[in-house]
XYZ file of C-alpha atoms in Angstrom:
255
model
C -4.510 28.159 -16.089
C -3.107 29.635 -19.298
C -4.157 26.543 -21.259
C -7.915 26.876 -20.761
C -9.854 26.634 -24.014
C -11.988 29.707 -23.394
C -11.621 33.484 -23.504
C -9.829 35.416 -20.787
C -12.294 38.149 -19.766
C -11.465 40.967 -17.330
C -14.412 43.133 -16.166
C -14.475 46.875 -15.519
C -12.324 48.230 -12.661
C -10.183 45.083 -12.397
C -6.826 45.702 -14.108
C -4.748 42.821 -15.469
C -0.995 42.647 -14.819
C 1.127 40.032 -16.589
C 4.534 39.484 -15.030
C 7.847 39.148 -16.828
C 8.663 35.773 -18.386
C 4.993 34.778 -18.749
C 3.841 32.979 -21.906
C 0.131 32.796 -22.692
C -0.734 30.135 -25.265
C -4.256 30.710 -26.580
C -6.448 28.007 -28.085
C -7.541 28.536 -31.684
C -10.949 30.143 -30.966
C -10.054 32.293 -27.962
C -9.284 35.956 -27.218
C -8.149 38.142 -24.329
C -10.872 40.727 -23.616
C -10.614 43.390 -20.943
C -12.596 46.508 -20.042
C -9.825 47.596 -17.709
C -6.179 48.570 -18.104
C -3.655 46.001 -19.315
C -0.158 46.018 -17.803
C 2.469 43.861 -19.472
C 5.645 43.918 -17.346
C 8.112 42.111 -19.574
C 11.850 42.760 -19.673
C 14.457 42.356 -22.394
C 15.724 39.153 -20.785
C 12.260 37.872 -19.834
C 9.619 39.157 -22.287
C 5.923 38.353 -22.079
C 4.667 36.232 -24.980
C 1.154 36.064 -26.448
C 0.953 33.225 -28.931
C -1.144 30.275 -30.069
C -1.387 26.820 -28.600
C -1.771 25.489 -32.141
C -1.464 27.554 -35.342
C -3.529 30.670 -34.500
C -5.773 32.529 -32.042
C -8.076 35.559 -32.055
C -6.195 38.413 -30.401
C -6.454 41.027 -27.629
C -9.094 43.717 -27.102
C -8.779 46.423 -24.444
C -11.894 48.601 -24.536
C -13.315 51.493 -22.520
C -10.597 51.396 -19.877
C -10.562 54.369 -17.507
C -6.904 53.820 -16.602
C -3.978 54.048 -19.039
C -2.448 50.727 -20.105
C 1.282 50.071 -20.303
C 2.896 47.327 -22.364
C 6.625 46.589 -22.174
C 8.589 43.840 -23.934
C 5.640 41.939 -25.361
C 6.031 39.419 -28.186
C 2.727 38.869 -30.002
C 2.512 36.197 -32.699
C 0.106 34.028 -34.732
C -3.080 36.066 -34.150
C -5.737 36.153 -36.890
C -8.265 38.667 -35.564
C -12.058 38.221 -35.500
C -14.360 38.355 -38.513
C -13.738 36.147 -41.569
C -15.424 38.706 -43.836
C -12.524 41.127 -43.286
C -9.675 38.668 -42.809
C -9.834 35.252 -44.393
C -8.666 33.353 -41.312
C -10.367 35.500 -38.670
C -12.495 33.863 -35.988
C -16.235 33.624 -36.655
C -17.981 35.234 -33.661
C -21.503 35.839 -35.012
C -20.756 39.100 -36.781
C -18.188 40.522 -34.340
C -15.360 42.256 -36.197
C -11.944 42.769 -34.603
C -9.330 43.609 -37.220
C -6.371 43.971 -34.879
C -4.262 41.224 -33.392
C -4.009 43.703 -30.511
C -6.671 46.441 -30.246
C -7.010 49.362 -27.847
C -10.429 51.006 -28.158
C -11.126 54.149 -26.146
C -8.245 53.044 -23.938
C -5.065 55.115 -23.693
C -1.853 53.120 -23.898
C 1.945 53.261 -23.986
C 3.738 50.402 -25.766
C 7.501 49.972 -25.446
C 10.015 47.512 -26.945
C 7.405 45.054 -28.183
C 7.380 42.782 -31.243
C 4.430 41.977 -33.492
C 5.282 39.204 -35.925
C 3.783 36.448 -38.064
C 0.288 37.917 -37.833
C -2.544 37.335 -40.316
C -5.150 39.813 -39.061
C -6.009 42.991 -40.973
C -3.899 45.038 -38.522
C -1.180 43.803 -36.217
C -1.944 46.703 -33.859
C -5.110 48.824 -34.017
C -5.657 51.812 -31.703
C -9.004 53.622 -31.850
C -10.108 56.897 -30.202
C -7.188 56.904 -27.764
C -3.939 58.627 -26.834
C -0.866 56.487 -27.398
C 2.897 56.124 -27.470
C 4.651 53.395 -29.468
C 8.395 53.357 -28.883
C 11.166 50.907 -29.757
C 8.750 48.377 -31.273
C 9.171 46.001 -34.211
C 6.578 44.870 -36.775
C 7.539 42.087 -39.176
C 6.217 39.221 -41.324
C 2.673 40.543 -41.471
C -0.054 39.496 -43.921
C -1.616 42.971 -44.005
C -1.098 46.299 -42.172
C 1.258 46.843 -39.240
C -0.284 49.761 -37.309
C -3.709 51.316 -37.857
C -4.629 54.407 -35.834
C -8.183 55.749 -36.072
C -9.042 59.075 -34.385
C -5.949 58.926 -32.206
C -3.376 61.311 -30.771
C 0.140 60.117 -30.196
C 3.619 59.319 -31.400
C 5.574 56.500 -32.992
C 9.311 56.644 -32.376
C 12.357 54.435 -32.954
C 10.261 51.644 -34.465
C 11.113 49.112 -37.180
C 8.730 47.883 -39.890
C 9.718 45.112 -42.327
C 8.283 42.397 -44.587
C 4.755 43.791 -44.488
C 2.154 42.861 -47.122
C 0.027 45.967 -46.479
C 0.697 49.420 -44.990
C 3.333 50.228 -42.383
C 1.552 53.054 -40.530
C -2.047 53.970 -41.424
C -3.564 57.011 -39.696
C -7.119 58.327 -40.130
C -8.699 61.352 -38.443
C -5.626 61.604 -36.255
C -2.858 63.859 -34.961
C 0.452 62.076 -34.673
C 4.221 62.159 -35.047
C 6.337 59.412 -36.635
C 10.011 59.874 -35.798
C 13.327 58.020 -36.174
C 11.685 54.876 -37.567
C 12.680 52.509 -40.386
C 10.452 50.956 -43.055
C 11.727 48.125 -45.276
C 9.968 45.833 -47.748
C 6.478 47.333 -47.470
C 4.156 46.068 -50.224
C 1.862 49.114 -50.031
C 2.496 52.489 -48.351
C 5.139 52.995 -45.687
C 3.067 55.788 -44.102
C -0.537 56.544 -45.084
C -2.258 59.664 -43.716
C -5.981 60.131 -44.345
C -9.348 61.646 -43.431
C -8.351 65.035 -42.104
C -5.281 63.934 -40.187
C -2.299 66.070 -39.280
C 0.908 64.040 -39.135
C 4.578 64.969 -38.829
C 7.171 62.517 -40.150
C 10.811 63.139 -39.257
C 14.186 61.414 -39.451
C 12.791 58.212 -40.922
C 14.302 55.832 -43.469
C 12.107 54.138 -46.075
C 13.332 51.534 -48.562
C 11.760 49.083 -51.018
C 8.120 50.164 -50.801
C 5.265 50.841 -53.201
C 4.664 54.374 -51.861
C 6.740 56.270 -49.322
C 4.511 58.857 -47.625
C 0.928 59.423 -48.804
C -1.392 62.244 -47.698
C -5.116 61.872 -48.540
C -8.497 63.478 -48.033
C -7.926 66.865 -46.394
C -4.909 65.647 -44.455
C -1.820 67.753 -43.839
C 1.452 65.852 -43.739
C 4.858 67.353 -43.011
C 7.992 65.367 -43.741
C 11.405 66.370 -42.384
C 14.806 64.794 -43.028
C 13.373 61.517 -44.275
C 15.173 59.308 -46.812
C 13.092 57.283 -49.275
C 14.820 54.773 -51.568
C 13.280 52.443 -54.167
C 9.652 53.538 -53.997
C 8.106 51.654 -56.917
C 5.198 54.073 -57.469
C 6.039 57.325 -55.701
C 8.133 58.595 -52.825
C 5.480 61.199 -51.953
C 1.853 61.509 -53.018
C -1.060 63.775 -52.081
C -4.596 63.338 -53.418
C -8.315 63.076 -52.702
C -9.573 59.499 -52.487
C -13.032 59.862 -50.919
C -15.698 62.150 -52.353
C -16.809 63.340 -48.903
C -13.392 64.934 -48.326
C -11.241 67.419 -50.205
C -7.639 67.508 -51.438
C -4.682 66.882 -49.165
C -1.248 68.465 -48.814
C 2.253 67.205 -48.201
C 5.275 69.360 -47.399
C 8.831 68.024 -47.428
C 11.974 69.564 -45.967
C 15.522 68.227 -45.947
C 18.204 69.985 -43.900
């Protein structure tokens, strides 16, 4: 029953598969929590939808999964995350903090052709200590950051970021590639690289942002064939923000 007013909880070693055309409408104070792999089998014609029964819901957490998750053609909307200290409208769960509308924690994942929109959590998608692929996805109408990757390895390709009140892509302690993606109307940084990360940005288009590509705190960022237009503060920036780290570098090449 997708209308139950309680969490959906999947234990270890019991994967969850959601078939094409399925819509899950979550009550205001509920989340989807799984310690096993999540498989979303949507199609272009029949996507899977995660949304709220009313105006909002908590979000999705996949944690400590041994198997790799796969998400295709998911539409995720109206999630607020958990923890009102971090996000004003986040669920109050006795000190539990979950900043992502969708979070993968120590759980490898591939996400294809999915949309994250109208989300008020700190991060629309947060991946932590995992390997990942994000391809053909769209992030729009977000109250804060679109994607936050912490201690991850992976790639973002052919994605679209627009109307975002925070950062487009935020990577910390990570190794990643961002390729053939577009960033429009980003209130903060289109791509932020920090805390000893190594990130390669190539063939991207960035327009109407505060900062284009930022490299911080001992990070190395390489930018190839990327167009940045109307960056209000700077197209490129490299600096030390945290005292426990050192300076960063950014190298740009245009063919």
